[in-house]
mmCIF file of C-alpha atoms in Angstrom:
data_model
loop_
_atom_site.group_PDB
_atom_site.id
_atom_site.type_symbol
_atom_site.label_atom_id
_atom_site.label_comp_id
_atom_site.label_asym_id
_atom_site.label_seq_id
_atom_site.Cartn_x
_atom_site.Cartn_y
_atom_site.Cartn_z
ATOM 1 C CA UNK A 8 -6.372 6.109 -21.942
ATOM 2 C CA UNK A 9 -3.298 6.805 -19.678
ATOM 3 C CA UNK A 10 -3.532 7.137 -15.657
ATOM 4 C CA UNK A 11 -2.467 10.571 -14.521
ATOM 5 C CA UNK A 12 1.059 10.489 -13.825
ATOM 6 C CA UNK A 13 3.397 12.740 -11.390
ATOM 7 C CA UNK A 14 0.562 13.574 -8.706
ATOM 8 C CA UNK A 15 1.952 14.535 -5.288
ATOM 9 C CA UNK A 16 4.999 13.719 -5.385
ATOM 10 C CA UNK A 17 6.608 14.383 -2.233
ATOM 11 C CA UNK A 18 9.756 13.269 0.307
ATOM 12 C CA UNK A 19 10.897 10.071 0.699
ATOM 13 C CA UNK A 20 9.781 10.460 4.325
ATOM 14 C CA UNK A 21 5.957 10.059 3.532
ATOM 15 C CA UNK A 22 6.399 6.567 2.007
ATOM 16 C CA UNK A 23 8.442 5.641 5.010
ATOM 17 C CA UNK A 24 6.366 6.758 7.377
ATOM 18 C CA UNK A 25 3.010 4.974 5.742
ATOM 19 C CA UNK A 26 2.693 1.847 5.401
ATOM 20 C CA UNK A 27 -0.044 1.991 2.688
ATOM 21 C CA UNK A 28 3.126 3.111 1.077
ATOM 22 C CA UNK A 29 5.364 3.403 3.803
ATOM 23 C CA UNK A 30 7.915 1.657 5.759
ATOM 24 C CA UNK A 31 6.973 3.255 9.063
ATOM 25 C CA UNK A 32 10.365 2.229 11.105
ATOM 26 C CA UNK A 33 12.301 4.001 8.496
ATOM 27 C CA UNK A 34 10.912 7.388 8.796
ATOM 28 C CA UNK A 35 12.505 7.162 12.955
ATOM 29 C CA UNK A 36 15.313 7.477 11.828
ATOM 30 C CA UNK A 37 14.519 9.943 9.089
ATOM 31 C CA UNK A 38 12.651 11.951 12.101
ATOM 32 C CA UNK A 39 15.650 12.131 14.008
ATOM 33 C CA UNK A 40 15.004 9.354 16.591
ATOM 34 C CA UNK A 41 17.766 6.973 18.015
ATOM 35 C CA UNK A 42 19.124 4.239 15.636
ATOM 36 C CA UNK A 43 17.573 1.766 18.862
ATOM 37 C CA UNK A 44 14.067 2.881 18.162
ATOM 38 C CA UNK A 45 14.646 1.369 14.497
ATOM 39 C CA UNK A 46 16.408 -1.948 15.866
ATOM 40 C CA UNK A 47 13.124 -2.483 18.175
ATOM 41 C CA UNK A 48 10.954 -2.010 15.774
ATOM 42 C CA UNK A 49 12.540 -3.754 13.620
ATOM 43 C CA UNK A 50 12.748 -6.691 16.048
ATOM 44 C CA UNK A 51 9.052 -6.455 16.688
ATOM 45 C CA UNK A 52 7.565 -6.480 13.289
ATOM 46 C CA UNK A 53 6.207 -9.811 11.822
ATOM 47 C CA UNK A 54 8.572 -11.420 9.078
ATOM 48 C CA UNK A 55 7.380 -12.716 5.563
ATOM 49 C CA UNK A 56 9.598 -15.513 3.702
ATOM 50 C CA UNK A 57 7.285 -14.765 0.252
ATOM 51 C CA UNK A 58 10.896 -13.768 -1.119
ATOM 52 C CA UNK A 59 13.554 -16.414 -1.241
ATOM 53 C CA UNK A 60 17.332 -15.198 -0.192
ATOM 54 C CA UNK A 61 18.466 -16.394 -3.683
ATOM 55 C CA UNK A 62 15.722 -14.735 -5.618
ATOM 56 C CA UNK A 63 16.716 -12.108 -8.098
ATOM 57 C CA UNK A 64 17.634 -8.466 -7.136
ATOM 58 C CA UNK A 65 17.373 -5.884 -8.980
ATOM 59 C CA UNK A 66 20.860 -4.526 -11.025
ATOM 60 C CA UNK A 67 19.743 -0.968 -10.431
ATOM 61 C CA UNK A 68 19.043 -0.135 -7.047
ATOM 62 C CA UNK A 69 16.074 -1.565 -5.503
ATOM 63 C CA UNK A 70 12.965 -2.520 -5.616
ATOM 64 C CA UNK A 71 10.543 -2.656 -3.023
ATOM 65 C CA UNK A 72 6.539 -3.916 -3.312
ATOM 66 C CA UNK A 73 4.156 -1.731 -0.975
ATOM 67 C CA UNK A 74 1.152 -3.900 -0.808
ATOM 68 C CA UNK A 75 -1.842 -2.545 1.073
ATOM 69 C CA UNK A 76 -5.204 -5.283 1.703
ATOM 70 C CA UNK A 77 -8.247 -4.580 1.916
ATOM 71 C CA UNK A 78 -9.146 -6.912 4.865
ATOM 72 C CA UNK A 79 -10.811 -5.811 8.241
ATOM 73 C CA UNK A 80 -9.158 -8.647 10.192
ATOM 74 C CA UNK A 81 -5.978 -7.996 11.788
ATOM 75 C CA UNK A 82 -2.513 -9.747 11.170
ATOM 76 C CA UNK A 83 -3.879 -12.912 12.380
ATOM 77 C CA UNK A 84 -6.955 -13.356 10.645
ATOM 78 C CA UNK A 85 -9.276 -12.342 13.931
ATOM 79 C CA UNK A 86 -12.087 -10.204 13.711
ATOM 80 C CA UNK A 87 -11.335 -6.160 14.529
ATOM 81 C CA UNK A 88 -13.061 -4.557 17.964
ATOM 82 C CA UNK A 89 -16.203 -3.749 16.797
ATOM 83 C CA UNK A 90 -15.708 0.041 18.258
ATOM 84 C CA UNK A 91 -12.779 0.558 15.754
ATOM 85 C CA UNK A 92 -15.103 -0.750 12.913
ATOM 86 C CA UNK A 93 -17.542 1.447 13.586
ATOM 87 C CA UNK A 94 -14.675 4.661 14.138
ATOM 88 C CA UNK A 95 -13.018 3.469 10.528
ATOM 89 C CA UNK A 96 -16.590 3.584 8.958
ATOM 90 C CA UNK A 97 -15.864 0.473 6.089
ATOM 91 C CA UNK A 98 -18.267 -2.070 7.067
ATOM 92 C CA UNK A 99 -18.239 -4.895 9.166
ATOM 93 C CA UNK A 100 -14.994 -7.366 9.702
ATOM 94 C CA UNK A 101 -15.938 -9.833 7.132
ATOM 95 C CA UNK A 102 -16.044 -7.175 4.651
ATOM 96 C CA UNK A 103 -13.168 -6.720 1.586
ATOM 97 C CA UNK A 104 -11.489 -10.296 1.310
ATOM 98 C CA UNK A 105 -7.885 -10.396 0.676
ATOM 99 C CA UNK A 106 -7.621 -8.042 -2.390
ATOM 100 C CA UNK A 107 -4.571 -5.807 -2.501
ATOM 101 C CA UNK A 108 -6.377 -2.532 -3.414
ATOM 102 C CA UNK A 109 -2.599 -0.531 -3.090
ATOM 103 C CA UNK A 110 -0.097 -1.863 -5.117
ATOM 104 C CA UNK A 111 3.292 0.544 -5.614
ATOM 105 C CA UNK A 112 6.768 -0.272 -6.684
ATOM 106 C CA UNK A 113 9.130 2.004 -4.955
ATOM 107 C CA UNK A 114 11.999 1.750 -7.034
ATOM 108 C CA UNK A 115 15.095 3.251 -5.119
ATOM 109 C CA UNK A 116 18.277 4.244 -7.184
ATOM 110 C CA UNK A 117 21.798 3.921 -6.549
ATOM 111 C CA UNK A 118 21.746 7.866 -6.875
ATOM 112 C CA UNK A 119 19.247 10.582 -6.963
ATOM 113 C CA UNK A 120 15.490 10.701 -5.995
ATOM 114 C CA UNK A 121 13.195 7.113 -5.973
ATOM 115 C CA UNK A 122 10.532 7.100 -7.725
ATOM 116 C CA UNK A 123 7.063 5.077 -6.680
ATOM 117 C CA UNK A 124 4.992 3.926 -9.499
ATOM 118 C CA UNK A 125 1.003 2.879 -8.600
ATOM 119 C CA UNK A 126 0.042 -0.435 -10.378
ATOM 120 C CA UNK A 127 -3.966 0.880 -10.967
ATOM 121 C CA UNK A 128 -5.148 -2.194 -9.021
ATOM 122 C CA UNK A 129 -8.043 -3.782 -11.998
ATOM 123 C CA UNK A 130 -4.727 -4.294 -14.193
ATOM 124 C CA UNK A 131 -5.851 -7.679 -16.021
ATOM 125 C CA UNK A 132 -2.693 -9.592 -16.251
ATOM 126 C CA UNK A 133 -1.701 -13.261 -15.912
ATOM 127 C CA UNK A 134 -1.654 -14.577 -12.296
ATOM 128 C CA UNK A 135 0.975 -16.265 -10.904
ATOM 129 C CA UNK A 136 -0.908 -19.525 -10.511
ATOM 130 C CA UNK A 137 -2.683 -19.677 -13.867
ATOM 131 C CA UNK A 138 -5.012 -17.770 -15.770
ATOM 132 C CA UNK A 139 -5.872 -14.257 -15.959
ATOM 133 C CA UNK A 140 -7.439 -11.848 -13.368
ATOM 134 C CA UNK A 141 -7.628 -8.994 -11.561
ATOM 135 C CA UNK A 142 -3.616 -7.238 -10.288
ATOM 136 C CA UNK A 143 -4.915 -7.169 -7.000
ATOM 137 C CA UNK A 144 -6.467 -11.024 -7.134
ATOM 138 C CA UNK A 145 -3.545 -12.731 -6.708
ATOM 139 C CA UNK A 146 -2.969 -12.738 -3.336
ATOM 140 C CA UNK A 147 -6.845 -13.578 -2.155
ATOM 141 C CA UNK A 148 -6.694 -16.524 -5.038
ATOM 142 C CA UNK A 149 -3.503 -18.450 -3.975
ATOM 143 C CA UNK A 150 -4.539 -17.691 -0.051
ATOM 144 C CA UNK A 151 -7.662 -20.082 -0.719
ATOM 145 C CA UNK A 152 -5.578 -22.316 -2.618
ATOM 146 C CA UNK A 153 -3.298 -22.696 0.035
ATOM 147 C CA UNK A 154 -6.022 -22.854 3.096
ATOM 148 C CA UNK A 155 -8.053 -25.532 1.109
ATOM 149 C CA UNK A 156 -4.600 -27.930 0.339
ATOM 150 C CA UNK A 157 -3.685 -27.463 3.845
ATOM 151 C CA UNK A 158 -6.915 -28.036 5.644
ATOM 152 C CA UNK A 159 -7.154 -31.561 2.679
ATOM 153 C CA UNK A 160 -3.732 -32.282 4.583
ATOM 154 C CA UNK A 161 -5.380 -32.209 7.748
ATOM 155 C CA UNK A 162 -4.461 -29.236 8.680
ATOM 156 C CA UNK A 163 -7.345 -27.664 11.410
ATOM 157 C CA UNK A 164 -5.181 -24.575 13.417
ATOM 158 C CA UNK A 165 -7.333 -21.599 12.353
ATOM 159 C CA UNK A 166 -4.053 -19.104 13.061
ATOM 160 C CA UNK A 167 -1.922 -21.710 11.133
ATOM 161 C CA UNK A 168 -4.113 -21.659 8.490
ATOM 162 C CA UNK A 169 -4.150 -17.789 8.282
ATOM 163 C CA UNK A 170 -0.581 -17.443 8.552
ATOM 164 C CA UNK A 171 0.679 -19.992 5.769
ATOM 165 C CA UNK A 172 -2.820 -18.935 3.433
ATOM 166 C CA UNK A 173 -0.972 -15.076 3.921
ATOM 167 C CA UNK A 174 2.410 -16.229 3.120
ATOM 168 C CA UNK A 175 0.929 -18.228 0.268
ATOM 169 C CA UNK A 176 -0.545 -14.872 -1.031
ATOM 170 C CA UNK A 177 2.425 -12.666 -0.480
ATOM 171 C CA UNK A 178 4.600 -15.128 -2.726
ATOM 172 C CA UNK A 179 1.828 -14.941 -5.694
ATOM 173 C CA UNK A 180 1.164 -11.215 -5.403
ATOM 174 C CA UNK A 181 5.386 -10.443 -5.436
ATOM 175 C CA UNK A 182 5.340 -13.240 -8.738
ATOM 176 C CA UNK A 183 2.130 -11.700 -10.463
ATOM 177 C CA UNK A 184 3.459 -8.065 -10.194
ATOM 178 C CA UNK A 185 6.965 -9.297 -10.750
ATOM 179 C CA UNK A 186 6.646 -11.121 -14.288
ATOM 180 C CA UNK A 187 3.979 -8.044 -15.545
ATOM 181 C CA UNK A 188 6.521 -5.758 -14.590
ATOM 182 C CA UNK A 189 9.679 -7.498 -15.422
ATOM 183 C CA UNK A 190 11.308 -6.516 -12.323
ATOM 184 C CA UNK A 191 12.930 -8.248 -9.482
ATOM 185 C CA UNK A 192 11.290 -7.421 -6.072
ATOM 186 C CA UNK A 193 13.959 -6.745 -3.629
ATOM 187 C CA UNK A 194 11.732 -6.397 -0.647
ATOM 188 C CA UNK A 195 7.874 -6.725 0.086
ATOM 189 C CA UNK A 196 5.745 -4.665 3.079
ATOM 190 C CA UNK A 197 2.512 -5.228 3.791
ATOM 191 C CA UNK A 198 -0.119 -3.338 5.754
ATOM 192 C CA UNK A 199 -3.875 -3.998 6.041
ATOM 193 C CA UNK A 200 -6.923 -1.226 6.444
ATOM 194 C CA UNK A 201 -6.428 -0.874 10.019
ATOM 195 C CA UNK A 202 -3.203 0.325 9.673
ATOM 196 C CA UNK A 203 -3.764 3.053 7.312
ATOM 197 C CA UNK A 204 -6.464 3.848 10.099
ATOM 198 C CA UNK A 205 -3.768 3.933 13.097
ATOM 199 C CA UNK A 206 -1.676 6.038 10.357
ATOM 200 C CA UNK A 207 -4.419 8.769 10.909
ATOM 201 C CA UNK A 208 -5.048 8.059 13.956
ATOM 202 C CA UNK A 209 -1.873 8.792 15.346
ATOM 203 C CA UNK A 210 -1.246 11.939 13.599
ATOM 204 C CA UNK A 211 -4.631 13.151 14.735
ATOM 205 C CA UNK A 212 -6.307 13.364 11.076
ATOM 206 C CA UNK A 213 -4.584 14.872 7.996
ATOM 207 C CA UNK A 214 -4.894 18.120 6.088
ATOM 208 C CA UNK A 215 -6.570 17.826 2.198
ATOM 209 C CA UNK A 216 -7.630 19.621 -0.778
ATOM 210 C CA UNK A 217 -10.404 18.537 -3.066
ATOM 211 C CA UNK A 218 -11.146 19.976 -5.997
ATOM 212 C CA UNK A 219 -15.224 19.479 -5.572
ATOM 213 C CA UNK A 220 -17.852 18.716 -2.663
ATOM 214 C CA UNK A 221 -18.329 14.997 -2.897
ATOM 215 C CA UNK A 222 -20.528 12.330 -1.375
ATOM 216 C CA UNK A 223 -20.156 8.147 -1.844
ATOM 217 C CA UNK A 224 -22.568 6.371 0.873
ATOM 218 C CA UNK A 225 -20.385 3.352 -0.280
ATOM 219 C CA UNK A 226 -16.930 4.535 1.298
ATOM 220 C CA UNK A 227 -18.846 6.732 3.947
ATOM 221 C CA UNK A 228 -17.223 10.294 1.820
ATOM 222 C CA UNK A 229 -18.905 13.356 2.378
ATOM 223 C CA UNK A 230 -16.805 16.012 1.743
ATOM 224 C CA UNK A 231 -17.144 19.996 0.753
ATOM 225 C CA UNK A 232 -14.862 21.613 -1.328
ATOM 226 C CA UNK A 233 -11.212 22.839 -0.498
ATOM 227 C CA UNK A 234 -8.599 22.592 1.868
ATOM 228 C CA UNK A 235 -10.300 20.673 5.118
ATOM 229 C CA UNK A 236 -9.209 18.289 8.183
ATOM 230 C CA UNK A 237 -10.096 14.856 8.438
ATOM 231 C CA UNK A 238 -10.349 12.270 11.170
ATOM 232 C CA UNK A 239 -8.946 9.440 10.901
ATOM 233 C CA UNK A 240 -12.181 7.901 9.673
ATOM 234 C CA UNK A 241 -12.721 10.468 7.668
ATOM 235 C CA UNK A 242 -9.395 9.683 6.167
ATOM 236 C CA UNK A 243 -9.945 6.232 5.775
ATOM 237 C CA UNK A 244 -13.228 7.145 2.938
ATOM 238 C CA UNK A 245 -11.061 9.356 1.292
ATOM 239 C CA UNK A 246 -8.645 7.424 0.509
ATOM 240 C CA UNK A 247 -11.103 4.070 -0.605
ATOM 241 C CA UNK A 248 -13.590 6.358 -2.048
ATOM 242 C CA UNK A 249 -13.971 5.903 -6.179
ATOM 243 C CA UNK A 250 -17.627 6.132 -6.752
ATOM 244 C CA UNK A 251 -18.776 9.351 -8.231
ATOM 245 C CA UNK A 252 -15.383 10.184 -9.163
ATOM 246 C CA UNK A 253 -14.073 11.297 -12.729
ATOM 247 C CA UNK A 254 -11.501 8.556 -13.190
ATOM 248 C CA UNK A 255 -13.271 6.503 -10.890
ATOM 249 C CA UNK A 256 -10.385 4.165 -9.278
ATOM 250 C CA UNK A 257 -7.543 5.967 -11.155
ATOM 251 C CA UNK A 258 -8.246 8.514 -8.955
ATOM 252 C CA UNK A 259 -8.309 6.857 -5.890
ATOM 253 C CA UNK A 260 -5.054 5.994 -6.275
ATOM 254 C CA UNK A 261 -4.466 9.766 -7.135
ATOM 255 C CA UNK A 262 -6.038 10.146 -3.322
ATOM 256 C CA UNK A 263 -3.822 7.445 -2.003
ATOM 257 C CA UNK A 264 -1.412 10.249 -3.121
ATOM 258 C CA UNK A 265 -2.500 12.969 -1.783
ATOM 259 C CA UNK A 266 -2.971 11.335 1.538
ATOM 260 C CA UNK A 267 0.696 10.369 1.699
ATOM 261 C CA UNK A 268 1.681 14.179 0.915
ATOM 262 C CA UNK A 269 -0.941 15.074 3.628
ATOM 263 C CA UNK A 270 0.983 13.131 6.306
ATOM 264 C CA UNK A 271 4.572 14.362 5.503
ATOM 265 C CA UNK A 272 2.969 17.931 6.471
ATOM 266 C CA UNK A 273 1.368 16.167 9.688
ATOM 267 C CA UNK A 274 5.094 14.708 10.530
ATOM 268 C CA UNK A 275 6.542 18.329 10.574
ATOM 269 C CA UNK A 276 5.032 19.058 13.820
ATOM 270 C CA UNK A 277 4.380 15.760 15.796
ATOM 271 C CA UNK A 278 4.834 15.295 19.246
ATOM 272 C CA UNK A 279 6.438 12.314 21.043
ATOM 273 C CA UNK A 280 2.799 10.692 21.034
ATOM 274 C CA UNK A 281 2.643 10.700 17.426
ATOM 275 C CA UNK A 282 6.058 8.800 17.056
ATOM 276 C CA UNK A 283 4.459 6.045 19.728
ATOM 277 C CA UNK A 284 1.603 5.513 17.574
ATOM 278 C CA UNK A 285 3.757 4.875 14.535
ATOM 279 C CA UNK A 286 5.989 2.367 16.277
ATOM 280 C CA UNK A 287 2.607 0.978 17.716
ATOM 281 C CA UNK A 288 1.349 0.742 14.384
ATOM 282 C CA UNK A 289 4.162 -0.845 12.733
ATOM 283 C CA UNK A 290 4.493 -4.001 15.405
ATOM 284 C CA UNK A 291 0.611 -3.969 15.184
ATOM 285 C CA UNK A 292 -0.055 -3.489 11.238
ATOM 286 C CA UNK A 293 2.905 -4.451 9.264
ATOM 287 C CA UNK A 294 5.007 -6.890 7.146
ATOM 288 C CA UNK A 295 8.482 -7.117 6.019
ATOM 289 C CA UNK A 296 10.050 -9.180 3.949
ATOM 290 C CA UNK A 297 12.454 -11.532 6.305
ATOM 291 C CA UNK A 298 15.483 -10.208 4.529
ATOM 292 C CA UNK A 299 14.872 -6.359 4.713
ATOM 293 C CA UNK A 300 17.461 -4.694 6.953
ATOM 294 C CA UNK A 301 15.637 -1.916 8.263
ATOM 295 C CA UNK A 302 18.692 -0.165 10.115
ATOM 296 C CA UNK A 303 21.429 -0.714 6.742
ATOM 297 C CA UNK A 304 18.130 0.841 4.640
ATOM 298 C CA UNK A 305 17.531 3.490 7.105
ATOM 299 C CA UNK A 306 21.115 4.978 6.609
ATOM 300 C CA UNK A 307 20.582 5.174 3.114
ATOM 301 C CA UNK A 308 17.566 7.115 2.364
ATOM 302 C CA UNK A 309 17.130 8.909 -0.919
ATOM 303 C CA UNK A 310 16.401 12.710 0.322
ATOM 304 C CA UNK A 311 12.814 12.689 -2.069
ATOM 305 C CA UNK A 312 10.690 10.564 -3.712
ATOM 306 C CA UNK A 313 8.470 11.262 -6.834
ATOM 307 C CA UNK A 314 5.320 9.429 -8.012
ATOM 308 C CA UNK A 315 3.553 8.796 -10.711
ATOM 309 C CA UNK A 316 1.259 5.605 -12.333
ATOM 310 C CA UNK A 317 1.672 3.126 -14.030
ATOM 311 C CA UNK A 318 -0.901 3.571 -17.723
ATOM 312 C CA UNK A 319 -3.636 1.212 -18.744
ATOM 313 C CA UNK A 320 -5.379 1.343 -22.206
ATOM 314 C CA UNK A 321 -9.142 1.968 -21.523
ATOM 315 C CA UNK A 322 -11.521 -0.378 -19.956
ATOM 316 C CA UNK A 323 -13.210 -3.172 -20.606
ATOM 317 C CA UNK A 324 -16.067 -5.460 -19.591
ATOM 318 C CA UNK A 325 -14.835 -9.160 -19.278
ATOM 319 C CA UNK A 326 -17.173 -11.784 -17.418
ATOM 320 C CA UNK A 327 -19.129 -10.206 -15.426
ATOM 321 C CA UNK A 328 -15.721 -7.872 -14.400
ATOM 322 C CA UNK A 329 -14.702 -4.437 -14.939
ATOM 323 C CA UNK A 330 -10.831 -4.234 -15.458
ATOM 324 C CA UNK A 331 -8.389 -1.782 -16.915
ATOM 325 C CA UNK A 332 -7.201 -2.945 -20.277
ATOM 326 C CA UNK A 333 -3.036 -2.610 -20.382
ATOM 327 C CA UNK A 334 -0.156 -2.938 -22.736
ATOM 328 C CA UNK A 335 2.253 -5.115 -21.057
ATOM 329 C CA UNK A 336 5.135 -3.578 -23.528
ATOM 330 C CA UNK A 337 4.459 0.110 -22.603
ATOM 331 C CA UNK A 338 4.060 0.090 -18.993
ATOM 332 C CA UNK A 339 7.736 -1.666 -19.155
ATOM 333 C CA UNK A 340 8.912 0.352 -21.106
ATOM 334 C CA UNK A 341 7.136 3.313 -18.422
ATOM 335 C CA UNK A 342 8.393 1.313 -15.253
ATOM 336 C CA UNK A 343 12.289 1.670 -16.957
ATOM 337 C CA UNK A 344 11.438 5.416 -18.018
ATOM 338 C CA UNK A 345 10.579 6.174 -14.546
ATOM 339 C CA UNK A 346 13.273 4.254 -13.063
ATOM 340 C CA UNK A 347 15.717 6.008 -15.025
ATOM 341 C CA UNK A 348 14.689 9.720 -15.212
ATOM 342 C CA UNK A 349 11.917 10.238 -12.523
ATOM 343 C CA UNK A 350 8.866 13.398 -13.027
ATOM 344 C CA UNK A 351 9.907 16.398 -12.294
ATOM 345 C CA UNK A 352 9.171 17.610 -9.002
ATOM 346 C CA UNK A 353 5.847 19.595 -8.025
ATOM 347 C CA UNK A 354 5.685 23.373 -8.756
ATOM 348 C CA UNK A 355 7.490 25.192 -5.572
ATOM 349 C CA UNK A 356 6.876 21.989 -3.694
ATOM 350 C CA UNK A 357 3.193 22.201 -3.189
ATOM 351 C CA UNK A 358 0.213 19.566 -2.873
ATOM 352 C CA UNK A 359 -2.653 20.747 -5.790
ATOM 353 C CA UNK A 360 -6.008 19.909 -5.012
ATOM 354 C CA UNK A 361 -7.481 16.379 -6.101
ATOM 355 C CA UNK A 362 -10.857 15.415 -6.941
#
């Protein structure tokens, strides 16, 4: 079995401006807005050393991680206002670990459009620190690790221990997706559940198309069928729902998608309150790598950007787990496909419906 490739595909602008696939300080300048607006931002946004200077770059262009957790805590490890829990309808702040449920490597050429390829997130691959597991394990597994060596140190500084348990996962989950793709990773961001949230938020809901009514009491969905405006809630369980879905978490990441496409046509027409909310969002919500140079990357910004993911084999049933099965040799050989001749564009430019 092969995940559906090439679904809404759309302008580079909608992964800069999300940070569930986005590098939201980008898109400013993309927008328009003074080349300032980028520096402060870029100023203001917390800094990850998970990639060393001297670690490989890619020969042929560059290669960015867009890594989006699951958690409900905020960027350092405290518990969310229990108002915005209830408005982003996922359950309670000690809900979803450290998983990274959105995993896409936006691969950006010297020439011509990127292309971002979705790593289907139960990919069972070999971890960076041993063993095999879940894609989207790696960072959770080495944060522990980390925490429990730290605290055996005598370490007791909750923050401290949040902060160097995330850094510990960033470096595994860059390694981990790294070595199964055989790709250097240029530059990592990060961006937790709350920020896809403030995404919506900001933009005052997005515009979507399903193909059928749908209802998951797990992810809060409960959706009729065809074109529709959600809140940002609303948003938030369309994007994480995969229960009663053909495809199940395949095409979740088909809806991760789809929202992205959604808030390009948003973007068209927001106001100066909008914009505040993404630069908001971005000092609130996200991580860059220490060596990304926003402003140098914002002058060079392909004009479009393509998706499509990465394939798995089938599924299997392995302790207890349900994981996608994958041929380590073929999605290479897809990752330097893509890389090299991205999927065609969408018919006329439009957004099809999704399930």
């Amino acid at each position: 079995m092969q995940a559906g490739g090439g679904y809404h595909r759309t302008a580079f602008l909608v992964l800069v401006r999300t940070a569930w696939a986005a590098l939201c300080a980008t898109v400013l300048v993309a927008s328009g807005l003074a080349w300032s607006t980028v520096s402060t931002i870029s100023t203001g946004v917390e800094r990850s050393y998970a990639i060393p200077d001297d670690a490989p770059r890619s020969a042929s262009g560059r290669n960015i991680l867009i890594m989006g957790l699951t958690t409900r805590l905020d960027l350092h490890g405290e518990p969310l206002p229990d108002d915005v829990l209830r408005r982003m309808q996922a359950g309670e702040s000690d809900r979803g670990g450290y998983n990274t449920n959105t995993l896409i490597l936006l691969h950006i050429p010297a020439s011509g459009p990127a292309v971002a390829m979705s790593v289907p997130r139960d990919n069972l691959v070999p971890l960076s620190s041993g063993g095999e597991g879940k894609i989207k394990e790696a960072y959770g597994r080495a944060k522990i690790v980390e925490e429990d060596r730290l605290r055996a140190a005598g370490a007791h500084d909750r923050r401290e221990l949040e902060r160097a348990g995330r850094e510990a996962g960033r470096r595994a989950q860059v390694q981990t997706v790294s070595a199964f793709l055989n790709q250097p990773i240029d530059h990592l961001v990060e961006i937790s559940l709350i920020g896809f949230f403030h995404i919506a938020e900001g933009l005052g809901g997005v515009d979507v198309c399903l193909k059928n009514a749908t209802q998951d009491p797990l992810s809060g969905a409960d959706f009729p069928a065809g074109p529709q405006h959600l809140d940002a809630g609303q948003a938030l369980s369309f994007v994480r729902q995969r229960h009663g879905l053909p495809g199940g978490d395949l095409a979740r990441t088909r809806r991760q998608q789809a929202f992205l496409s959604a808030v390009t046509k948003r973007l068209k027409g927001a106001d100066v309150t909008a914009v505040q909310a993404m630069i908001d969002m971005a000092r609130r919500d996200v991580v860059l790598d220490a060596r990304f140079d926003l402003i140098g990357f914002a002058g060079n910004v392909p004009a479009e950007v393509r998706f499509d993911t990465l394939p798995i084999e089938g599924g299997a049933h392995l302790g207890g787990l349900d994981v996608n099965k994958v041929d380590q040799a073929k999605v290479r050989a897809k990752v330097t496909e893509l890389a090299t001749a991205p999927p065609p564009p969408p018919p006329n430019g439009g957004i099809p419906c999704v399930d």
